[in-house]
PDB file of C-alpha atoms and ligand atoms in Angstrom:
ATOM      1  CA  MET Z   1      -2.934   4.693  21.486  1.00  0.00           C
ATOM      2  CA  SER Z   2      -2.337   7.941  19.581  1.00  0.00           C
ATOM      3  CA  LEU Z   3      -0.553   9.080  16.488  1.00  0.00           C
ATOM      4  CA  THR Z   4       2.540   9.871  18.455  1.00  0.00           C
ATOM      5  CA  GLY Z   5       3.415   6.126  18.378  1.00  0.00           C
ATOM      6  CA  PHE Z   6       3.951   6.217  14.612  1.00  0.00           C
ATOM      7  CA  SER Z   7       7.133   7.436  12.863  1.00  0.00           C
ATOM      8  CA  LEU Z   8       5.450  10.433  11.288  1.00  0.00           C
ATOM      9  CA  SER Z   9       6.922  13.887  10.750  1.00  0.00           C
ATOM     10  CA  GLY Z  10       5.503  16.566  13.016  1.00  0.00           C
ATOM     11  CA  GLY Z  11       3.716  18.118  10.111  1.00  0.00           C
ATOM     12  CA  ASP Z  12       2.070  14.938   8.894  1.00  0.00           C
ATOM     13  CA  ARG Z  13       0.936  14.019  12.419  1.00  0.00           C
ATOM     14  CA  GLN Z  14      -0.570  17.407  13.039  1.00  0.00           C
ATOM     15  CA  PHE Z  15      -2.252  17.284   9.687  1.00  0.00           C
ATOM     16  CA  LEU Z  16      -3.913  13.947  10.455  1.00  0.00           C
ATOM     17  CA  GLU Z  17      -4.892  15.087  13.961  1.00  0.00           C
ATOM     18  CA  TYR Z  18      -6.360  18.357  12.637  1.00  0.00           C
ATOM     19  CA  ARG Z  19      -8.285  16.647   9.930  1.00  0.00           C
ATOM     20  CA  LEU Z  20      -9.711  13.984  12.287  1.00  0.00           C
ATOM     21  CA  ARG Z  21     -10.621  16.638  14.812  1.00  0.00           C
ATOM     22  CA  THR Z  22     -12.321  18.926  12.329  1.00  0.00           C
ATOM     23  CA  ARG Z  23     -14.057  15.929  10.653  1.00  0.00           C
ATOM     24  CA  ALA Z  24     -12.601  17.085   7.329  1.00  0.00           C
ATOM     25  CA  PHE Z  25     -10.561  13.958   6.644  1.00  0.00           C
ATOM     26  CA  PRO Z  26      -9.372  13.619   3.010  1.00  0.00           C
ATOM     27  CA  GLN Z  27     -11.235  10.829   1.206  1.00  0.00           C
ATOM     28  CA  THR Z  28      -8.080   9.317  -0.150  1.00  0.00           C
ATOM     29  CA  VAL Z  29      -4.803   9.027   1.803  1.00  0.00           C
ATOM     30  CA  LEU Z  30      -1.697   7.307   0.677  1.00  0.00           C
ATOM     31  CA  LEU Z  31       0.490   5.966   3.518  1.00  0.00           C
ATOM     32  CA  ALA Z  32       3.972   5.558   2.018  1.00  0.00           C
ATOM     33  CA  GLY Z  33       7.370   4.555   3.372  1.00  0.00           C
ATOM     34  CA  GLY Z  34       8.263   2.876   6.640  1.00  0.00           C
ATOM     35  CA  ASP Z  35       7.727  -0.837   6.999  1.00  0.00           C
ATOM     36  CA  GLU Z  36       4.619  -2.642   5.979  1.00  0.00           C
ATOM     37  CA  ASP Z  37       3.555  -3.541   9.559  1.00  0.00           C
ATOM     38  CA  GLU Z  38       3.605   0.091  10.501  1.00  0.00           C
ATOM     39  CA  ARG Z  39       1.756   1.183   7.422  1.00  0.00           C
ATOM     40  CA  LEU Z  40      -0.980  -1.306   8.124  1.00  0.00           C
ATOM     41  CA  ALA Z  41      -1.115  -0.335  11.811  1.00  0.00           C
ATOM     42  CA  LEU Z  42      -1.475   3.298  10.843  1.00  0.00           C
ATOM     43  CA  ALA Z  43      -4.221   2.530   8.313  1.00  0.00           C
ATOM     44  CA  LYS Z  44      -6.109   0.564  10.943  1.00  0.00           C
ATOM     45  CA  TYR Z  45      -5.739   3.326  13.444  1.00  0.00           C
ATOM     46  CA  LEU Z  46      -7.106   5.897  11.006  1.00  0.00           C
ATOM     47  CA  ALA Z  47      -9.919   3.654   9.884  1.00  0.00           C
ATOM     48  CA  ASN Z  48     -10.861   3.205  13.533  1.00  0.00           C
ATOM     49  CA  ALA Z  49     -10.832   6.905  14.150  1.00  0.00           C
ATOM     50  CA  LEU Z  50     -13.055   7.453  11.048  1.00  0.00           C
ATOM     51  CA  VAL Z  51     -15.759   4.969  12.141  1.00  0.00           C
ATOM     52  CA  CYS Z  52     -15.566   5.914  15.828  1.00  0.00           C
ATOM     53  CA  THR Z  53     -18.926   7.318  17.063  1.00  0.00           C
ATOM     54  CA  GLY Z  54     -17.403   9.046  20.130  1.00  0.00           C
ATOM     55  CA  THR Z  55     -17.976  12.729  20.343  1.00  0.00           C
ATOM     56  CA  GLY Z  56     -14.525  13.815  21.604  1.00  0.00           C
ATOM     57  CA  THR Z  57     -11.087  12.754  20.378  1.00  0.00           C
ATOM     58  CA  ARG Z  58     -11.360   9.892  17.974  1.00  0.00           C
ATOM     59  CA  PRO Z  59     -10.719   7.000  18.272  1.00  0.00           C
ATOM     60  CA  CYS Z  60     -12.396   7.129  21.755  1.00  0.00           C
ATOM     61  CA  GLY Z  61     -11.562   3.470  22.471  1.00  0.00           C
ATOM     62  CA  VAL Z  62     -14.950   2.811  24.206  1.00  0.00           C
ATOM     63  CA  CYS Z  63     -17.789   3.152  21.728  1.00  0.00           C
ATOM     64  CA  ARG Z  64     -19.181   0.009  19.983  1.00  0.00           C
ATOM     65  CA  ALA Z  65     -17.373   0.872  16.761  1.00  0.00           C
ATOM     66  CA  CYS Z  66     -14.031   1.047  18.612  1.00  0.00           C
ATOM     67  CA  GLN Z  67     -14.784  -2.315  20.269  1.00  0.00           C
ATOM     68  CA  LYS Z  68     -15.445  -3.889  16.907  1.00  0.00           C
ATOM     69  CA  CYS Z  69     -12.209  -2.391  15.582  1.00  0.00           C
ATOM     70  CA  ARG Z  70     -10.279  -3.915  18.386  1.00  0.00           C
ATOM     71  CA  SER Z  71     -11.375  -7.367  17.345  1.00  0.00           C
ATOM     72  CA  ASP Z  72     -10.885  -6.544  13.699  1.00  0.00           C
ATOM     73  CA  SER Z  73     -14.545  -7.127  13.063  1.00  0.00           C
ATOM     74  CA  HIS Z  74     -16.030  -3.800  12.042  1.00  0.00           C
ATOM     75  CA  PRO Z  75     -18.254  -4.507   9.010  1.00  0.00           C
ATOM     76  CA  ASP Z  76     -17.594  -1.151   7.399  1.00  0.00           C
ATOM     77  CA  ILE Z  77     -13.812  -1.434   7.369  1.00  0.00           C
ATOM     78  CA  GLN Z  78     -12.628  -3.664   4.567  1.00  0.00           C
ATOM     79  CA  ARG Z  79      -9.110  -4.763   3.613  1.00  0.00           C
ATOM     80  CA  PHE Z  80      -7.939  -5.635   0.166  1.00  0.00           C
ATOM     81  CA  GLY Z  81      -4.554  -6.340  -1.368  1.00  0.00           C
ATOM     82  CA  PRO Z  82      -2.613  -8.735  -3.604  1.00  0.00           C
ATOM     83  CA  GLU Z  83      -3.693 -12.352  -3.201  1.00  0.00           C
ATOM     84  CA  LYS Z  84      -0.253 -13.454  -2.205  1.00  0.00           C
ATOM     85  CA  LYS Z  85       2.850 -11.668  -1.102  1.00  0.00           C
ATOM     86  CA  ASN Z  86       4.375  -9.697  -3.922  1.00  0.00           C
ATOM     87  CA  GLY Z  87       1.600 -10.872  -6.241  1.00  0.00           C
ATOM     88  CA  VAL Z  88      -0.447  -8.499  -8.410  1.00  0.00           C
ATOM     89  CA  PHE Z  89      -3.129  -6.331  -6.870  1.00  0.00           C
ATOM     90  CA  LYS Z  90      -5.690  -7.359  -9.460  1.00  0.00           C
ATOM     91  CA  VAL Z  91      -7.802  -5.179 -11.666  1.00  0.00           C
ATOM     92  CA  GLU Z  92     -10.816  -7.350 -10.793  1.00  0.00           C
ATOM     93  CA  THR Z  93     -10.320  -6.495  -7.113  1.00  0.00           C
ATOM     94  CA  CYS Z  94     -10.293  -2.788  -7.911  1.00  0.00           C
ATOM     95  CA  ARG Z  95     -13.480  -3.122  -9.965  1.00  0.00           C
ATOM     96  CA  ALA Z  96     -15.190  -4.987  -7.124  1.00  0.00           C
ATOM     97  CA  ILE Z  97     -14.149  -2.250  -4.700  1.00  0.00           C
ATOM     98  CA  ARG Z  98     -15.563   0.346  -7.049  1.00  0.00           C
ATOM     99  CA  GLN Z  99     -18.942  -1.331  -7.103  1.00  0.00           C
ATOM    100  CA  ASP Z 100     -18.955  -2.080  -3.368  1.00  0.00           C
ATOM    101  CA  ALA Z 101     -18.238   1.561  -2.562  1.00  0.00           C
ATOM    102  CA  PHE Z 102     -21.735   2.549  -3.583  1.00  0.00           C
ATOM    103  CA  VAL Z 103     -23.401   0.058  -1.127  1.00  0.00           C
ATOM    104  CA  LEU Z 104     -24.422   1.869   1.994  1.00  0.00           C
ATOM    105  CA  PRO Z 105     -22.527   1.170   5.218  1.00  0.00           C
ATOM    106  CA  ASN Z 106     -23.819  -1.395   7.768  1.00  0.00           C
ATOM    107  CA  ASP Z 107     -23.385   0.435  11.042  1.00  0.00           C
ATOM    108  CA  GLY Z 108     -23.006   4.092  10.628  1.00  0.00           C
ATOM    109  CA  ASP Z 109     -22.479   6.567   7.794  1.00  0.00           C
ATOM    110  CA  THR Z 110     -18.824   5.768   7.133  1.00  0.00           C
ATOM    111  CA  LYS Z 111     -17.021   3.143   5.114  1.00  0.00           C
ATOM    112  CA  VAL Z 112     -13.313   2.587   4.974  1.00  0.00           C
ATOM    113  CA  TYR Z 113     -11.319   0.643   2.433  1.00  0.00           C
ATOM    114  CA  ILE Z 114      -7.774  -0.208   3.394  1.00  0.00           C
ATOM    115  CA  LEU Z 115      -5.877  -1.091   0.275  1.00  0.00           C
ATOM    116  CA  GLU Z 116      -2.575  -2.700   1.052  1.00  0.00           C
ATOM    117  CA  ASP Z 117       0.573  -2.993  -1.005  1.00  0.00           C
ATOM    118  CA  CYS Z 118      -0.671  -0.641  -3.749  1.00  0.00           C
ATOM    119  CA  GLN Z 119       2.868  -0.754  -5.224  1.00  0.00           C
ATOM    120  CA  CYS Z 120       1.676  -4.197  -6.468  1.00  0.00           C
ATOM    121  CA  MET Z 121      -0.976  -2.605  -8.746  1.00  0.00           C
ATOM    122  CA  ASN Z 122      -0.339  -2.426 -12.376  1.00  0.00           C
ATOM    123  CA  ASP Z 123      -1.600   0.410 -14.635  1.00  0.00           C
ATOM    124  CA  SER Z 124      -4.973  -1.287 -15.327  1.00  0.00           C
ATOM    125  CA  SER Z 125      -5.565  -1.750 -11.617  1.00  0.00           C
ATOM    126  CA  GLU Z 126      -4.651   1.811 -10.815  1.00  0.00           C
ATOM    127  CA  ASN Z 127      -6.858   3.119 -13.561  1.00  0.00           C
ATOM    128  CA  ALA Z 128      -9.756   1.024 -12.399  1.00  0.00           C
ATOM    129  CA  LEU Z 129      -9.262   2.383  -8.879  1.00  0.00           C
ATOM    130  CA  LEU Z 130      -8.792   5.945 -10.157  1.00  0.00           C
ATOM    131  CA  LYS Z 131     -12.413   6.029 -11.390  1.00  0.00           C
ATOM    132  CA  ILE Z 132     -13.753   5.709  -7.841  1.00  0.00           C
ATOM    133  CA  LEU Z 133     -11.136   7.956  -6.326  1.00  0.00           C
ATOM    134  CA  GLU Z 134     -12.095  10.747  -8.706  1.00  0.00           C
ATOM    135  CA  GLU Z 135     -15.672  10.908  -7.338  1.00  0.00           C
ATOM    136  CA  PRO Z 136     -15.892   8.882  -4.149  1.00  0.00           C
ATOM    137  CA  PRO Z 137     -19.336   8.571  -2.567  1.00  0.00           C
ATOM    138  CA  ALA Z 138     -19.888  10.636   0.568  1.00  0.00           C
ATOM    139  CA  GLY Z 139     -18.639   8.965   3.742  1.00  0.00           C
ATOM    140  CA  VAL Z 140     -16.330   6.551   1.880  1.00  0.00           C
ATOM    141  CA  TYR Z 141     -12.632   6.689   2.650  1.00  0.00           C
ATOM    142  CA  PHE Z 142      -9.665   5.004   0.924  1.00  0.00           C
ATOM    143  CA  LEU Z 143      -6.511   4.389   2.866  1.00  0.00           C
ATOM    144  CA  LEU Z 144      -3.804   3.152   0.476  1.00  0.00           C
ATOM    145  CA  THR Z 145      -0.538   1.696   1.680  1.00  0.00           C
ATOM    146  CA  CYS Z 146       2.524   1.617  -0.486  1.00  0.00           C
ATOM    147  CA  SER Z 147       6.205   1.029   0.025  1.00  0.00           C
ATOM    148  CA  PHE Z 148       7.072   4.349  -1.791  1.00  0.00           C
ATOM    149  CA  ARG Z 149       4.899   6.934  -3.354  1.00  0.00           C
ATOM    150  CA  GLY Z 150       6.851   6.965  -6.612  1.00  0.00           C
ATOM    151  CA  ALA Z 151       5.401   3.513  -7.336  1.00  0.00           C
ATOM    152  CA  MET Z 152       1.954   4.997  -7.970  1.00  0.00           C
ATOM    153  CA  LEU Z 153       0.719   6.646 -11.155  1.00  0.00           C
ATOM    154  CA  PRO Z 154       0.757  10.488 -10.974  1.00  0.00           C
ATOM    155  CA  THR Z 155      -3.003  10.450 -11.612  1.00  0.00           C
ATOM    156  CA  ILE Z 156      -3.509   8.466  -8.384  1.00  0.00           C
ATOM    157  CA  LEU Z 157      -1.061  10.645  -6.463  1.00  0.00           C
ATOM    158  CA  SER Z 158      -2.998  13.787  -7.539  1.00  0.00           C
ATOM    159  CA  ARG Z 159      -6.089  12.373  -5.902  1.00  0.00           C
ATOM    160  CA  ALA Z 160      -4.498  11.402  -2.630  1.00  0.00           C
ATOM    161  CA  VAL Z 161      -2.829  13.138   0.287  1.00  0.00           C
ATOM    162  CA  THR Z 162       0.459  11.417   0.930  1.00  0.00           C
ATOM    163  CA  ILE Z 163       1.562  10.680   4.482  1.00  0.00           C
ATOM    164  CA  THR Z 164       5.133   9.488   4.742  1.00  0.00           C
ATOM    165  CA  LEU Z 165       6.335   7.147   7.508  1.00  0.00           C
ATOM    166  CA  SER Z 166       9.771   7.391   9.108  1.00  0.00           C
ATOM    167  CA  GLY Z 167      10.462  10.452   7.006  1.00  0.00           C
ATOM    168  CA  SER Z 168      14.230  10.417   6.737  1.00  0.00           C
ATOM    169  CA  GLU Z 169      15.494  13.864   5.838  1.00  0.00           C
ATOM    170  CA  THR Z 170      16.068  14.325   2.189  1.00  0.00           C
ATOM    171  CA  PRO Z 171      19.457  15.824   1.539  1.00  0.00           C
ATOM    172  CA  PHE Z 172      18.584  18.939  -0.326  1.00  0.00           C
ATOM    173  CA  SER Z 173      21.349  20.895  -2.142  1.00  0.00           C
ATOM    174  CA  GLU Z 174      22.258  24.470  -1.061  1.00  0.00           C
ATOM    175  CA  GLN Z 175      20.648  25.730  -4.255  1.00  0.00           C
ATOM    176  CA  THR Z 176      17.355  23.887  -3.541  1.00  0.00           C
ATOM    177  CA  LEU Z 177      17.303  25.174   0.105  1.00  0.00           C
ATOM    178  CA  GLN Z 178      17.954  28.702  -1.157  1.00  0.00           C
ATOM    179  CA  THR Z 179      15.243  28.614  -3.764  1.00  0.00           C
ATOM    180  CA  ALA Z 180      12.702  27.181  -1.370  1.00  0.00           C
ATOM    181  CA  ALA Z 181      13.534  29.830   1.188  1.00  0.00           C
ATOM    182  CA  GLN Z 182      13.175  32.574  -1.413  1.00  0.00           C
ATOM    183  CA  ILE Z 183       9.728  31.228  -2.399  1.00  0.00           C
ATOM    184  CA  ALA Z 184       8.747  31.164   1.300  1.00  0.00           C
ATOM    185  CA  ALA Z 185       9.934  34.759   1.659  1.00  0.00           C
ATOM    186  CA  ALA Z 186       7.908  35.798  -1.380  1.00  0.00           C
ATOM    187  CA  LEU Z 187       4.827  34.135   0.145  1.00  0.00           C
ATOM    188  CA  CYS Z 188       5.410  35.994   3.443  1.00  0.00           C
ATOM    189  CA  ALA Z 189       5.763  39.252   1.512  1.00  0.00           C
ATOM    190  CA  ARG Z 190       2.519  38.412  -0.331  1.00  0.00           C
ATOM    191  CA  SER Z 191       4.366  39.351  -3.488  1.00  0.00           C
ATOM    192  CA  GLU Z 192       3.165  37.554  -6.589  1.00  0.00           C
ATOM    193  CA  TRP Z 193       5.841  39.257  -8.613  1.00  0.00           C
ATOM    194  CA  ALA Z 194       8.641  38.040  -6.377  1.00  0.00           C
ATOM    195  CA  LEU Z 195       7.162  34.576  -6.510  1.00  0.00           C
ATOM    196  CA  LEU Z 196       7.197  34.525 -10.318  1.00  0.00           C
ATOM    197  CA  GLN Z 197      10.673  35.876 -10.408  1.00  0.00           C
ATOM    198  CA  THR Z 198      11.974  33.323  -7.902  1.00  0.00           C
ATOM    199  CA  THR Z 199      10.455  30.387  -9.689  1.00  0.00           C
ATOM    200  CA  ALA Z 200      11.433  31.447 -13.216  1.00  0.00           C
ATOM    201  CA  PRO Z 201      14.827  29.656 -13.309  1.00  0.00           C
ATOM    202  CA  LEU Z 202      13.005  26.324 -12.478  1.00  0.00           C
ATOM    203  CA  GLU Z 203      11.474  26.357 -15.930  1.00  0.00           C
ATOM    204  CA  ARG Z 204      14.507  24.603 -17.385  1.00  0.00           C
ATOM    205  CA  ASP Z 205      14.789  21.966 -14.645  1.00  0.00           C
ATOM    206  CA  ARG Z 206      11.906  19.624 -13.870  1.00  0.00           C
ATOM    207  CA  GLU Z 207      13.895  17.572 -11.349  1.00  0.00           C
ATOM    208  CA  GLU Z 208      14.930  20.670  -9.429  1.00  0.00           C
ATOM    209  CA  THR Z 209      11.302  21.799  -9.372  1.00  0.00           C
ATOM    210  CA  GLY Z 210      10.434  18.491  -7.712  1.00  0.00           C
ATOM    211  CA  ASN Z 211      13.246  18.959  -5.113  1.00  0.00           C
ATOM    212  CA  VAL Z 212      12.139  22.516  -4.387  1.00  0.00           C
ATOM    213  CA  LEU Z 213       8.481  21.322  -3.838  1.00  0.00           C
ATOM    214  CA  LEU Z 214       9.622  18.649  -1.434  1.00  0.00           C
ATOM    215  CA  CYS Z 215      11.773  21.187   0.397  1.00  0.00           C
ATOM    216  CA  LEU Z 216       8.907  23.613   0.531  1.00  0.00           C
ATOM    217  CA  ALA Z 217       6.631  20.905   1.972  1.00  0.00           C
ATOM    218  CA  GLU Z 218       9.254  20.335   4.680  1.00  0.00           C
ATOM    219  CA  ILE Z 219       9.367  24.055   5.390  1.00  0.00           C
ATOM    220  CA  PHE Z 220       5.589  24.327   5.668  1.00  0.00           C
ATOM    221  CA  GLU Z 221       5.487  21.227   7.960  1.00  0.00           C
ATOM    222  CA  ASP Z 222       8.161  22.851  10.074  1.00  0.00           C
ATOM    223  CA  ALA Z 223       6.200  26.140  10.167  1.00  0.00           C
ATOM    224  CA  LEU Z 224       3.205  24.184  11.534  1.00  0.00           C
ATOM    225  CA  ARG Z 225       5.405  22.689  14.250  1.00  0.00           C
ATOM    226  CA  VAL Z 226       6.566  26.212  15.134  1.00  0.00           C
ATOM    227  CA  LYS Z 227       2.966  27.307  15.250  1.00  0.00           C
ATOM    228  CA  SER Z 228       2.322  24.612  17.801  1.00  0.00           C
ATOM    229  CA  GLY Z 229       5.054  25.879  19.998  1.00  0.00           C
ATOM    230  CA  ALA Z 230       7.998  23.766  18.863  1.00  0.00           C
ATOM    231  CA  ALA Z 231      11.366  25.283  17.878  1.00  0.00           C
ATOM    232  CA  ALA Z 232      12.149  25.623  14.169  1.00  0.00           C
ATOM    233  CA  ARG Z 233      14.462  22.977  12.834  1.00  0.00           C
ATOM    234  CA  GLY Z 234      17.942  23.674  11.410  1.00  0.00           C
ATOM    235  CA  ARG Z 235      18.238  23.976   7.695  1.00  0.00           C
ATOM    236  CA  SER Z 236      15.348  26.351   6.805  1.00  0.00           C
ATOM    237  CA  GLY Z 237      14.478  27.419  10.326  1.00  0.00           C
ATOM    238  CA  GLU Z 238      14.346  31.125   9.431  1.00  0.00           C
ATOM    239  CA  ALA Z 239      11.863  30.546   6.651  1.00  0.00           C
ATOM    240  CA  SER Z 240       9.702  28.284   8.828  1.00  0.00           C
ATOM    241  CA  ALA Z 241       9.646  30.790  11.639  1.00  0.00           C
ATOM    242  CA  ALA Z 242       8.770  33.696   9.295  1.00  0.00           C
ATOM    243  CA  LEU Z 243       5.886  31.660   7.776  1.00  0.00           C
ATOM    244  CA  ALA Z 244       4.552  30.730  11.188  1.00  0.00           C
ATOM    245  CA  ALA Z 245       4.614  34.399  12.218  1.00  0.00           C
ATOM    246  CA  GLN Z 246       2.811  35.477   9.052  1.00  0.00           C
ATOM    247  CA  PHE Z 247       0.068  32.849   8.550  1.00  0.00           C
ATOM    248  CA  THR Z 248      -2.661  31.086  10.509  1.00  0.00           C
ATOM    249  CA  LYS Z 249      -2.627  27.297  10.911  1.00  0.00           C
ATOM    250  CA  PRO Z 250      -5.291  26.593   8.276  1.00  0.00           C
ATOM    251  CA  ARG Z 251      -3.302  28.761   5.802  1.00  0.00           C
ATOM    252  CA  LEU Z 252      -0.118  26.748   6.561  1.00  0.00           C
ATOM    253  CA  TYR Z 253      -2.067  23.518   6.072  1.00  0.00           C
ATOM    254  CA  ALA Z 254      -3.294  24.871   2.773  1.00  0.00           C
ATOM    255  CA  LEU Z 255       0.273  25.643   1.731  1.00  0.00           C
ATOM    256  CA  LEU Z 256       1.473  22.193   2.750  1.00  0.00           C
ATOM    257  CA  GLU Z 257      -1.350  20.559   0.882  1.00  0.00           C
ATOM    258  CA  ALA Z 258      -0.622  22.683  -2.222  1.00  0.00           C
ATOM    259  CA  ALA Z 259       3.065  21.772  -2.168  1.00  0.00           C
ATOM    260  CA  GLN Z 260       2.253  18.087  -1.650  1.00  0.00           C
ATOM    261  CA  LYS Z 261      -0.242  18.068  -4.553  1.00  0.00           C
ATOM    262  CA  LEU Z 262       2.037  20.024  -6.858  1.00  0.00           C
ATOM    263  CA  SER Z 263       4.854  17.668  -6.045  1.00  0.00           C
ATOM    264  CA  ALA Z 264       2.602  14.688  -6.882  1.00  0.00           C
ATOM    265  CA  GLU Z 265       1.576  16.255 -10.155  1.00  0.00           C
ATOM    266  CA  ASN Z 266       4.992  17.367 -11.199  1.00  0.00           C
ATOM    267  CA  ASP Z 267       5.582  14.361 -13.576  1.00  0.00           C
ATOM    268  CA  GLY Z 268       2.115  14.759 -15.062  1.00  0.00           C
ATOM    269  CA  TYR Z 269       2.736  18.209 -16.640  1.00  0.00           C
ATOM    270  CA  ALA Z 270       3.889  18.024 -20.213  1.00  0.00           C
ATOM    271  CA  ASN Z 271       4.602  21.783 -20.189  1.00  0.00           C
ATOM    272  CA  ALA Z 272       7.099  23.064 -17.663  1.00  0.00           C
ATOM    273  CA  ASN Z 273       5.817  26.632 -18.078  1.00  0.00           C
ATOM    274  CA  LEU Z 274       2.317  25.603 -17.234  1.00  0.00           C
ATOM    275  CA  LEU Z 275       3.572  23.785 -14.164  1.00  0.00           C
ATOM    276  CA  LEU Z 276       5.301  26.881 -12.829  1.00  0.00           C
ATOM    277  CA  THR Z 277       2.315  29.106 -13.470  1.00  0.00           C
ATOM    278  CA  GLY Z 278       0.201  26.616 -11.621  1.00  0.00           C
ATOM    279  CA  LEU Z 279       2.720  26.495  -8.778  1.00  0.00           C
ATOM    280  CA  CYS Z 280       2.724  30.226  -8.295  1.00  0.00           C
ATOM    281  CA  TYR Z 281      -0.978  30.510  -8.613  1.00  0.00           C
ATOM    282  CA  ARG Z 282      -1.820  27.705  -6.178  1.00  0.00           C
ATOM    283  CA  LEU Z 283       0.729  28.646  -3.534  1.00  0.00           C
ATOM    284  CA  TYR Z 284      -0.355  32.235  -3.689  1.00  0.00           C
ATOM    285  CA  ARG Z 285      -3.978  31.268  -3.451  1.00  0.00           C
ATOM    286  CA  ALA Z 286      -3.303  29.001  -0.443  1.00  0.00           C
ATOM    287  CA  THR Z 287      -2.129  32.141   1.426  1.00  0.00           C
ATOM    288  CA  GLU Z 288      -5.277  34.108   0.801  1.00  0.00           C
ATOM    289  CA  GLN Z 289      -8.247  31.690   1.172  1.00  0.00           C
ATOM    290  CA  HIS Z 290     -10.454  32.364   4.062  1.00  0.00           C
ATOM    291  CA  THR Z 291     -11.841  29.354   5.950  1.00  0.00           C
TER     292      THR Z 291
HETATM  293 ZN1   ZN U   1     -14.965   5.222  19.514  1.00  0.00          ZN
END
């Protein structure tokens, strides 16, 4: 089995593959959208890949860890969720997870928590969980599943990388597409000035800022697909192709991650001006880091 069996966008799939391959998997991932069976199946697949002790592509399917995963009996993969369907994901459960996270793993050096139906958490549960997500112990991973990402507190979203299942295309307005394409062009031109100028009109419109960030994430994802040899998709194809020509893969991942994080934090900023400054700064920085 591979990630191609899941209804992921090309960008999300490549992101997961890349991070598994380079063993730089984010410690908190939110799997949102799709149906609950698929979310759980993906969480289990990723958990298996993380505990796999194979040296090549993970999961290898043959090591002892993989065998245990097949029978759902790996001691370092634990599942939690609401006690009953549509019940509350209790604060007590989150506190117990927080304590357990500091206990060393049984088999290897990795522990994975699959937290299902996180949309059933209330604010106290999310805040209890947040404490451990802020500083997770080394080797501990949290895979959260959730019907839609908007159900989570912005503070949780800012700690997690969101992966969206069966990503139906969001219908962006012409204006949004145009602004996002202009931002992409400013990034390609490495012009901070053009970036500030393009984003200035967003100051008055928080909702439009959110749309532009989602649209940018889509463009960055598409640029990654182009980088892997695929053809650019319709709507913002030119922008994606230009980005793919200008930047390396790690830079495009950094841009995608920056757009996703900014999008998650959008609601959390009280000051629109500060958000835009942060947006320009972080996108620009993503183009120049050297890794
Ligand atoms: Zn394995």
